[in-house]
């Protein structure tokens, strides 16, 4: 995973452009069935339109003494994303409105965007900005803004039912490691894990999209299908550092995704930080919007905006670690396993069944010998068609994955039954 992060980190991405395509092509090496989709400039998507496509080849800001103080070739954060082309000479006073720095992190280059109104600018460290001399500066930005496309990637991993799990990550930030690269990297390896499962109940819809506008575009194209099929979803971002685990709830906070995320984190990372939906900041804003109402939450390491390097050049590959990526993947794999196994069973017998003749209870009775069988009885005691597997695991105070085999054993002995066809959506259920 860290090797893939190193490949993706230098690419200049924005909400459109060749950097997004280059990123998807690299991901296709790991996920050959990942489909690249192009949506033309001007396409209406609810209250928005797909903007012009932006690409950039070079940019420099040159001081009066000839010193280059910002160079796109050195760090792609030096240029405000979506800057229009310029070749100007201007005084320091004229330049200042087009300069951006971060006083609280004077050694960092900030990440700044100007997507929807023509503008241009350079981002530099505050240390450099404070020492700029008077005189004439030259600002050169070789970029294009013209009709083109918004690009996203989509992978469908089919299961035995039409119950879908939505996994969404974004590919629109330039060289930011935790806030950008960690999401597509972990999502890619989670997709490979799901593809390798010998049996899948759920169908997995995995999208690599530009943040905000990409989610809006995707929803405008697939809303009715998503509303009728998605049972749970996760936004995957900021999943590469070693500092914390966090969870940001869906708008309603009571979906299957919320329940699974809280259950897994409680047992694997009990010190995780829980955030209200009021602290939202990624594409859960779109997926949970009233009228969309998809059951989507976010599982992260340290939440965006909650670590000092966020949206600056300090968010580099020293922030994202091998163990950080692996830890996030471990948690998310457990979330997927729980979604695969979380069904609602009903007992098939009245009163406790005779487990001894099914070889599920010891033939000799004495104190403590039937502890393992007690779990089976407890599971059946709450299998009333109202409590699903996660509900029962919570009641028993056990990790759900410790109970998977017990549920399968009881089902195999026809002591638990399932609905003939699992409901395709939470709303229908």
Short mmCIF file of C-alpha atoms in Angstrom, two decimals:
data_model
loop_
_atom_site.label_atom_id
_atom_site.label_comp_id
_atom_site.label_asym_id
_atom_site.label_seq_id
_atom_site.Cartn_x
_atom_site.Cartn_y
_atom_site.Cartn_z
CA UNK A 1 0.00 0.00 0.00
CA UNK A 2 2.78 2.44 0.85
CA UNK A 3 4.45 1.73 -2.50
CA UNK A 4 1.22 2.68 -4.27
CA UNK A 5 0.99 5.82 -2.14
CA UNK A 6 4.50 6.80 -3.26
CA UNK A 7 3.46 6.44 -6.91
CA UNK A 8 0.31 8.52 -6.51
CA UNK A 9 1.72 11.26 -4.28
CA UNK A 10 3.55 13.40 -6.89
CA UNK A 11 0.60 13.62 -9.32
CA UNK A 12 -1.12 16.99 -9.62
CA UNK A 13 -4.83 16.23 -9.25
CA UNK A 14 -7.80 18.55 -9.19
CA UNK A 15 -11.55 18.08 -9.66
CA UNK A 16 -10.93 17.53 -13.39
CA UNK A 17 -7.97 16.99 -15.65
CA UNK A 18 -5.21 14.64 -16.69
CA UNK A 19 -3.99 14.09 -13.13
CA UNK A 20 -7.27 12.37 -12.29
CA UNK A 21 -6.98 10.18 -15.40
CA UNK A 22 -3.38 9.30 -14.60
CA UNK A 23 -4.41 8.32 -11.08
CA UNK A 24 -7.21 6.06 -12.31
CA UNK A 25 -4.91 4.39 -14.85
CA UNK A 26 -2.49 3.50 -12.06
CA UNK A 27 -5.35 2.12 -9.95
CA UNK A 28 -6.46 0.03 -12.95
CA UNK A 29 -3.15 -1.85 -12.69
CA UNK A 30 -4.39 -3.11 -9.32
CA UNK A 31 -8.09 -3.27 -10.27
CA UNK A 32 -8.35 -4.17 -13.98
CA UNK A 33 -12.16 -4.02 -13.90
CA UNK A 34 -12.15 -0.41 -12.68
CA UNK A 35 -14.03 1.61 -15.30
CA UNK A 36 -13.09 5.18 -16.21
CA UNK A 37 -16.14 7.40 -16.82
CA UNK A 38 -16.03 10.84 -18.48
CA UNK A 39 -18.80 13.41 -17.91
CA UNK A 40 -18.74 16.42 -20.28
CA UNK A 41 -18.33 20.05 -19.19
CA UNK A 42 -21.71 21.73 -18.80
CA UNK A 43 -23.57 18.57 -17.75
CA UNK A 44 -26.32 19.56 -15.32
CA UNK A 45 -26.21 17.68 -12.02
CA UNK A 46 -28.92 18.89 -9.65
CA UNK A 47 -28.02 22.49 -8.73
CA UNK A 48 -24.52 22.24 -10.23
CA UNK A 49 -22.84 21.95 -13.61
CA UNK A 50 -19.67 20.10 -14.52
CA UNK A 51 -17.05 22.88 -14.78
CA UNK A 52 -14.44 23.44 -17.42
CA UNK A 53 -11.53 21.04 -17.36
CA UNK A 54 -8.29 22.37 -15.86
CA UNK A 55 -4.77 21.27 -16.72
CA UNK A 56 -1.42 22.83 -15.89
CA UNK A 57 2.07 22.29 -17.26
CA UNK A 58 4.26 24.80 -15.41
CA UNK A 59 4.21 27.80 -13.11
CA UNK A 60 6.78 30.05 -11.46
CA UNK A 61 6.79 33.14 -9.32
CA UNK A 62 10.02 35.06 -9.79
CA UNK A 63 11.28 37.71 -7.36
CA UNK A 64 12.87 41.03 -8.43
CA UNK A 65 16.35 39.57 -7.93
CA UNK A 66 15.56 36.64 -10.26
CA UNK A 67 15.07 34.13 -7.47
CA UNK A 68 12.26 31.62 -8.06
CA UNK A 69 10.16 31.67 -4.88
CA UNK A 70 7.38 29.33 -6.05
CA UNK A 71 7.79 26.60 -8.64
CA UNK A 72 5.07 24.15 -9.67
CA UNK A 73 7.78 21.68 -10.74
CA UNK A 74 9.14 21.58 -7.19
CA UNK A 75 5.79 21.29 -5.37
CA UNK A 76 2.39 21.28 -7.07
CA UNK A 77 0.85 22.95 -4.00
CA UNK A 78 2.66 26.15 -4.99
CA UNK A 79 -0.17 26.98 -7.43
CA UNK A 80 -3.77 27.65 -6.46
CA UNK A 81 -5.75 24.79 -7.99
CA UNK A 82 -7.73 25.92 -11.05
CA UNK A 83 -5.58 29.03 -11.55
CA UNK A 84 -6.20 30.63 -14.92
CA UNK A 85 -3.18 31.22 -17.18
CA UNK A 86 -1.17 34.38 -16.51
CA UNK A 87 2.12 35.95 -17.54
CA UNK A 88 2.37 39.22 -15.66
CA UNK A 89 4.81 41.63 -14.11
CA UNK A 90 3.46 43.29 -10.97
CA UNK A 91 4.58 44.99 -7.79
CA UNK A 92 4.61 43.30 -4.39
CA UNK A 93 1.49 45.26 -3.41
CA UNK A 94 -0.31 44.07 -6.56
CA UNK A 95 0.91 40.52 -5.96
CA UNK A 96 -0.16 40.19 -2.31
CA UNK A 97 -3.89 39.45 -3.01
CA UNK A 98 -2.70 36.49 -5.12
CA UNK A 99 -0.40 35.08 -2.43
CA UNK A 100 -1.44 32.53 0.20
CA UNK A 101 0.42 31.38 3.28
CA UNK A 102 -0.35 29.89 6.68
CA UNK A 103 0.81 32.03 9.64
CA UNK A 104 0.12 29.23 12.13
CA UNK A 105 2.41 26.86 10.19
CA UNK A 106 5.03 29.24 8.82
CA UNK A 107 7.14 26.46 7.29
CA UNK A 108 4.23 24.89 5.34
CA UNK A 109 2.82 25.56 1.88
CA UNK A 110 -1.01 25.73 2.16
CA UNK A 111 -3.40 23.98 -0.24
CA UNK A 112 -5.76 26.53 -1.82
CA UNK A 113 -8.41 26.13 -4.54
CA UNK A 114 -10.46 28.43 -6.78
CA UNK A 115 -12.71 26.05 -8.69
CA UNK A 116 -15.80 28.02 -9.60
CA UNK A 117 -14.67 31.59 -10.20
CA UNK A 118 -11.78 32.58 -12.44
CA UNK A 119 -8.74 33.53 -10.38
CA UNK A 120 -5.07 32.71 -9.98
CA UNK A 121 -2.56 32.56 -7.19
CA UNK A 122 0.57 31.15 -5.62
CA UNK A 123 1.00 29.42 -2.27
CA UNK A 124 4.23 29.88 -0.34
CA UNK A 125 5.47 29.42 3.20
CA UNK A 126 4.77 32.27 5.58
CA UNK A 127 8.49 32.47 6.33
CA UNK A 128 9.19 33.28 2.68
CA UNK A 129 6.25 35.66 2.41
CA UNK A 130 7.37 37.75 5.37
CA UNK A 131 10.73 38.38 3.74
CA UNK A 132 9.65 39.28 0.21
CA UNK A 133 11.47 42.40 -1.04
CA UNK A 134 9.85 45.34 -2.77
CA UNK A 135 10.09 45.44 -6.54
CA UNK A 136 8.63 43.91 -9.67
CA UNK A 137 7.65 40.22 -9.66
CA UNK A 138 6.88 37.99 -12.60
CA UNK A 139 4.01 35.52 -12.31
CA UNK A 140 3.86 32.77 -14.92
CA UNK A 141 1.15 30.08 -14.97
CA UNK A 142 0.85 27.83 -18.04
CA UNK A 143 -2.59 26.33 -17.59
CA UNK A 144 -5.73 25.69 -19.62
CA UNK A 145 -9.40 26.03 -18.74
CA UNK A 146 -11.65 24.72 -21.50
CA UNK A 147 -14.47 22.37 -22.29
CA UNK A 148 -13.54 18.83 -21.37
CA UNK A 149 -14.70 16.29 -18.82
CA UNK A 150 -15.00 15.40 -15.18
CA UNK A 151 -13.50 11.93 -14.73
CA UNK A 152 -14.26 9.26 -12.15
CA UNK A 153 -13.63 5.56 -11.62
CA UNK A 154 -16.28 2.93 -10.86
CA UNK A 155 -15.91 -0.73 -9.89
CA UNK A 156 -18.85 -3.08 -9.32
CA UNK A 157 -18.03 -6.32 -7.50
CA UNK A 158 -21.13 -8.52 -7.83
CA UNK A 159 -22.58 -10.60 -5.01
CA UNK A 160 -25.35 -13.17 -4.77
CA UNK A 161 -27.93 -10.49 -3.86
CA UNK A 162 -28.72 -6.97 -5.02
CA UNK A 163 -28.01 -5.58 -1.55
CA UNK A 164 -25.27 -3.04 -2.28
CA UNK A 165 -22.48 -1.58 -0.16
CA UNK A 166 -21.20 1.79 -1.41
CA UNK A 167 -17.53 2.65 -0.89
CA UNK A 168 -16.52 6.15 -1.94
CA UNK A 169 -13.13 7.84 -1.93
CA UNK A 170 -11.88 10.97 -3.65
CA UNK A 171 -9.10 11.63 -6.15
CA UNK A 172 -9.02 15.41 -6.52
CA UNK A 173 -6.28 16.68 -4.22
CA UNK A 174 -2.66 17.10 -5.36
CA UNK A 175 0.28 16.04 -3.17
CA UNK A 176 -1.50 15.53 0.16
CA UNK A 177 -0.81 12.13 1.66
CA UNK A 178 -3.31 11.47 4.44
CA UNK A 179 -6.12 13.72 3.26
CA UNK A 180 -5.93 12.38 -0.29
CA UNK A 181 -3.67 9.45 -1.12
CA UNK A 182 -4.54 7.22 1.84
CA UNK A 183 -8.21 6.99 0.78
CA UNK A 184 -7.76 5.59 -2.74
CA UNK A 185 -4.88 3.37 -1.60
CA UNK A 186 -6.82 1.67 1.22
CA UNK A 187 -9.95 1.50 -0.94
CA UNK A 188 -7.98 -0.24 -3.70
CA UNK A 189 -6.68 -2.93 -1.37
CA UNK A 190 -10.08 -3.30 0.29
CA UNK A 191 -11.53 -3.89 -3.19
CA UNK A 192 -8.91 -6.56 -3.85
CA UNK A 193 -9.87 -8.23 -0.57
CA UNK A 194 -13.55 -8.22 -1.56
CA UNK A 195 -12.78 -9.58 -5.03
CA UNK A 196 -10.89 -12.49 -3.45
CA UNK A 197 -13.78 -13.60 -1.23
CA UNK A 198 -15.00 -17.01 -2.40
CA UNK A 199 -18.63 -16.05 -1.75
CA UNK A 200 -20.22 -12.63 -1.46
CA UNK A 201 -23.77 -11.93 -0.39
CA UNK A 202 -23.46 -8.20 -1.00
CA UNK A 203 -22.68 -6.37 -4.21
CA UNK A 204 -20.00 -3.71 -3.78
CA UNK A 205 -20.13 -0.40 -5.64
CA UNK A 206 -16.76 1.32 -5.33
CA UNK A 207 -16.22 4.81 -6.71
CA UNK A 208 -13.13 7.00 -7.02
CA UNK A 209 -14.46 10.51 -7.53
CA UNK A 210 -13.57 14.19 -7.22
CA UNK A 211 -14.83 15.40 -3.86
CA UNK A 212 -18.17 17.26 -3.74
CA UNK A 213 -18.79 17.79 -7.48
CA UNK A 214 -17.93 14.15 -8.22
CA UNK A 215 -20.37 12.86 -5.61
CA UNK A 216 -23.07 15.21 -6.92
CA UNK A 217 -22.46 14.08 -10.50
CA UNK A 218 -22.55 10.42 -9.49
CA UNK A 219 -25.73 10.83 -7.48
CA UNK A 220 -27.41 12.67 -10.35
CA UNK A 221 -26.69 9.67 -12.58
CA UNK A 222 -27.55 6.84 -10.18
CA UNK A 223 -29.78 8.21 -7.41
CA UNK A 224 -32.83 5.99 -7.84
CA UNK A 225 -30.74 2.84 -8.12
CA UNK A 226 -28.70 3.77 -5.05
CA UNK A 227 -31.77 4.58 -2.97
CA UNK A 228 -33.33 1.21 -3.75
CA UNK A 229 -30.23 -0.98 -3.37
CA UNK A 230 -27.64 0.49 -0.99
CA UNK A 231 -27.89 -0.97 2.53
CA UNK A 232 -24.70 0.67 3.86
CA UNK A 233 -21.92 2.93 2.70
CA UNK A 234 -18.62 4.40 3.82
CA UNK A 235 -16.58 7.43 2.77
CA UNK A 236 -12.90 6.50 2.98
CA UNK A 237 -10.58 9.43 3.62
CA UNK A 238 -7.73 10.20 6.02
CA UNK A 239 -6.96 6.54 6.67
CA UNK A 240 -3.17 6.54 6.67
CA UNK A 241 -1.74 8.00 9.88
CA UNK A 242 -0.89 6.28 13.16
CA UNK A 243 -2.46 8.73 15.58
CA UNK A 244 -6.10 7.84 16.05
CA UNK A 245 -9.22 6.11 14.76
CA UNK A 246 -12.38 8.08 14.26
CA UNK A 247 -15.93 7.68 13.06
CA UNK A 248 -18.28 10.35 11.71
CA UNK A 249 -21.90 9.34 11.87
CA UNK A 250 -24.44 9.60 9.07
CA UNK A 251 -27.01 12.39 9.18
CA UNK A 252 -29.49 10.19 11.06
CA UNK A 253 -26.82 8.24 12.95
CA UNK A 254 -28.84 5.01 13.11
CA UNK A 255 -28.15 3.24 9.82
CA UNK A 256 -26.64 -0.20 9.33
CA UNK A 257 -23.36 1.47 8.36
CA UNK A 258 -23.33 3.39 11.66
CA UNK A 259 -24.11 0.25 13.62
CA UNK A 260 -21.37 -1.79 11.95
CA UNK A 261 -18.76 0.97 12.23
CA UNK A 262 -19.42 1.50 15.93
CA UNK A 263 -19.43 -2.23 16.66
CA UNK A 264 -16.12 -2.90 14.87
CA UNK A 265 -14.35 0.12 16.35
CA UNK A 266 -15.64 -0.66 19.85
CA UNK A 267 -13.97 -4.07 19.77
CA UNK A 268 -10.85 -3.29 17.71
CA UNK A 269 -10.13 0.34 18.67
CA UNK A 270 -12.16 1.20 21.78
CA UNK A 271 -10.50 4.61 22.15
CA UNK A 272 -11.81 5.81 18.80
CA UNK A 273 -13.17 9.36 18.50
CA UNK A 274 -16.82 9.72 17.54
CA UNK A 275 -17.91 12.81 15.60
CA UNK A 276 -21.40 14.16 15.12
CA UNK A 277 -22.69 14.69 11.59
CA UNK A 278 -22.42 18.40 12.42
CA UNK A 279 -18.65 17.91 12.05
CA UNK A 280 -19.02 16.57 8.50
CA UNK A 281 -16.66 17.76 5.80
CA UNK A 282 -16.42 15.13 3.06
CA UNK A 283 -18.84 13.46 0.68
CA UNK A 284 -21.14 12.24 3.44
CA UNK A 285 -22.54 15.77 2.98
CA UNK A 286 -23.94 14.71 -0.40
CA UNK A 287 -24.82 11.07 0.29
CA UNK A 288 -26.83 11.96 3.41
CA UNK A 289 -28.55 15.08 2.07
CA UNK A 290 -32.34 15.12 2.64
CA UNK A 291 -34.00 13.41 -0.30
CA UNK A 292 -30.83 11.43 -1.00
CA UNK A 293 -30.72 9.82 2.45
CA UNK A 294 -28.20 7.08 1.75
CA UNK A 295 -26.97 5.15 4.82
CA UNK A 296 -23.39 6.45 4.63
CA UNK A 297 -20.90 7.28 7.39
CA UNK A 298 -17.12 7.74 7.55
CA UNK A 299 -14.49 5.53 9.17
CA UNK A 300 -11.11 7.27 9.42
CA UNK A 301 -7.84 7.40 11.23
CA UNK A 302 -7.39 11.05 12.32
CA UNK A 303 -10.33 13.03 10.92
CA UNK A 304 -9.73 15.72 8.31
CA UNK A 305 -9.11 19.11 9.88
CA UNK A 306 -8.05 17.49 13.16
CA UNK A 307 -4.33 17.10 12.55
CA UNK A 308 -1.88 19.98 12.17
CA UNK A 309 -0.55 19.08 8.71
CA UNK A 310 -4.03 19.04 7.13
CA UNK A 311 -4.25 20.85 3.76
CA UNK A 312 -0.57 21.81 3.76
CA UNK A 313 2.66 20.50 2.29
CA UNK A 314 3.41 18.92 5.68
CA UNK A 315 0.76 16.27 4.93
CA UNK A 316 3.37 14.15 3.20
CA UNK A 317 4.43 10.51 3.21
CA UNK A 318 5.91 10.84 6.70
CA UNK A 319 2.35 11.31 8.01
CA UNK A 320 1.07 8.24 6.16
CA UNK A 321 2.75 5.09 7.43
CA UNK A 322 2.66 1.41 6.53
CA UNK A 323 1.15 0.55 9.90
CA UNK A 324 -1.37 3.38 9.60
CA UNK A 325 -2.62 2.11 6.24
CA UNK A 326 -2.65 -1.49 7.45
CA UNK A 327 -4.60 -0.58 10.57
CA UNK A 328 -7.30 1.17 8.56
CA UNK A 329 -7.54 -1.75 6.14
CA UNK A 330 -7.86 -4.17 9.08
CA UNK A 331 -10.78 -2.21 10.55
CA UNK A 332 -12.54 -1.81 7.20
CA UNK A 333 -12.16 -5.49 6.32
CA UNK A 334 -13.95 -6.31 9.58
CA UNK A 335 -16.69 -3.84 8.63
CA UNK A 336 -17.13 -5.61 5.29
CA UNK A 337 -17.13 -9.04 6.98
CA UNK A 338 -19.86 -7.87 9.35
CA UNK A 339 -21.97 -6.57 6.46
CA UNK A 340 -21.58 -9.92 4.70
CA UNK A 341 -22.74 -11.83 7.78
CA UNK A 342 -25.29 -9.44 9.28
CA UNK A 343 -28.62 -11.11 8.60
CA UNK A 344 -31.78 -11.35 10.66
CA UNK A 345 -32.54 -14.91 11.74
CA UNK A 346 -35.62 -16.46 13.31
CA UNK A 347 -35.66 -19.54 15.55
CA UNK A 348 -37.50 -22.51 14.05
CA UNK A 349 -38.54 -24.29 17.25
CA UNK A 350 -40.67 -23.40 20.24
CA UNK A 351 -38.76 -23.41 23.55
CA UNK A 352 -35.10 -24.41 23.71
CA UNK A 353 -34.23 -27.12 21.18
CA UNK A 354 -32.70 -30.46 22.13
CA UNK A 355 -29.06 -29.71 21.37
CA UNK A 356 -27.64 -32.95 22.75
CA UNK A 357 -29.00 -35.14 19.95
CA UNK A 358 -27.52 -32.70 17.44
CA UNK A 359 -24.13 -33.01 19.17
CA UNK A 360 -24.25 -29.33 20.09
CA UNK A 361 -24.42 -29.95 23.85
CA UNK A 362 -22.26 -32.19 26.04
CA UNK A 363 -23.71 -35.55 26.99
CA UNK A 364 -22.34 -35.20 30.52
CA UNK A 365 -23.78 -32.37 32.57
CA UNK A 366 -21.75 -30.66 35.25
CA UNK A 367 -20.85 -27.11 36.29
CA UNK A 368 -19.20 -25.04 33.52
CA UNK A 369 -19.09 -27.77 30.89
CA UNK A 370 -21.84 -26.25 28.71
CA UNK A 371 -20.41 -22.73 28.45
CA UNK A 372 -19.85 -23.04 24.69
CA UNK A 373 -23.36 -24.33 24.15
CA UNK A 374 -24.74 -21.41 26.16
CA UNK A 375 -23.67 -19.05 23.35
CA UNK A 376 -25.80 -21.05 20.91
CA UNK A 377 -28.79 -20.86 23.22
CA UNK A 378 -28.28 -17.13 23.80
CA UNK A 379 -28.13 -16.51 20.04
CA UNK A 380 -31.41 -18.38 19.54
CA UNK A 381 -33.01 -16.57 22.47
CA UNK A 382 -32.70 -13.29 20.56
CA UNK A 383 -33.24 -14.63 17.04
CA UNK A 384 -36.80 -13.41 16.85
CA UNK A 385 -36.80 -11.87 13.38
CA UNK A 386 -36.26 -8.43 14.93
CA UNK A 387 -32.60 -8.57 16.01
CA UNK A 388 -29.87 -9.00 13.40
CA UNK A 389 -26.46 -10.50 14.01
CA UNK A 390 -24.89 -7.20 15.11
CA UNK A 391 -27.76 -6.53 17.53
CA UNK A 392 -27.28 -9.94 19.10
CA UNK A 393 -23.49 -9.54 19.28
CA UNK A 394 -24.03 -6.23 21.07
CA UNK A 395 -26.44 -7.84 23.53
CA UNK A 396 -23.96 -10.64 24.22
CA UNK A 397 -21.05 -8.18 24.46
CA UNK A 398 -19.06 -10.17 21.90
CA UNK A 399 -17.36 -9.18 18.63
CA UNK A 400 -19.65 -10.20 15.80
CA UNK A 401 -16.91 -12.15 14.02
CA UNK A 402 -16.61 -14.47 17.00
CA UNK A 403 -20.24 -15.47 16.42
CA UNK A 404 -20.22 -16.00 12.64
CA UNK A 405 -19.54 -19.73 12.94
CA UNK A 406 -22.17 -20.19 15.66
CA UNK A 407 -24.87 -18.63 13.48
CA UNK A 408 -23.82 -20.79 10.53
CA UNK A 409 -23.87 -23.92 12.70
CA UNK A 410 -27.38 -23.21 13.96
CA UNK A 411 -28.58 -22.43 10.45
CA UNK A 412 -27.01 -25.64 9.12
CA UNK A 413 -28.91 -27.60 11.80
CA UNK A 414 -32.13 -25.84 10.73
CA UNK A 415 -32.50 -24.22 14.13
CA UNK A 416 -32.41 -20.75 12.58
CA UNK A 417 -34.12 -19.65 9.41
CA UNK A 418 -33.71 -16.66 7.11
CA UNK A 419 -36.28 -14.79 5.04
CA UNK A 420 -36.61 -16.37 1.62
CA UNK A 421 -35.17 -13.24 -0.01
CA UNK A 422 -33.20 -10.69 2.04
CA UNK A 423 -34.71 -7.22 1.63
CA UNK A 424 -32.75 -5.09 -0.85
CA UNK A 425 -32.87 -1.90 1.20
CA UNK A 426 -33.08 -0.74 4.78
CA UNK A 427 -36.14 1.32 3.94
CA UNK A 428 -37.94 -1.75 2.64
CA UNK A 429 -36.89 -3.72 5.70
#
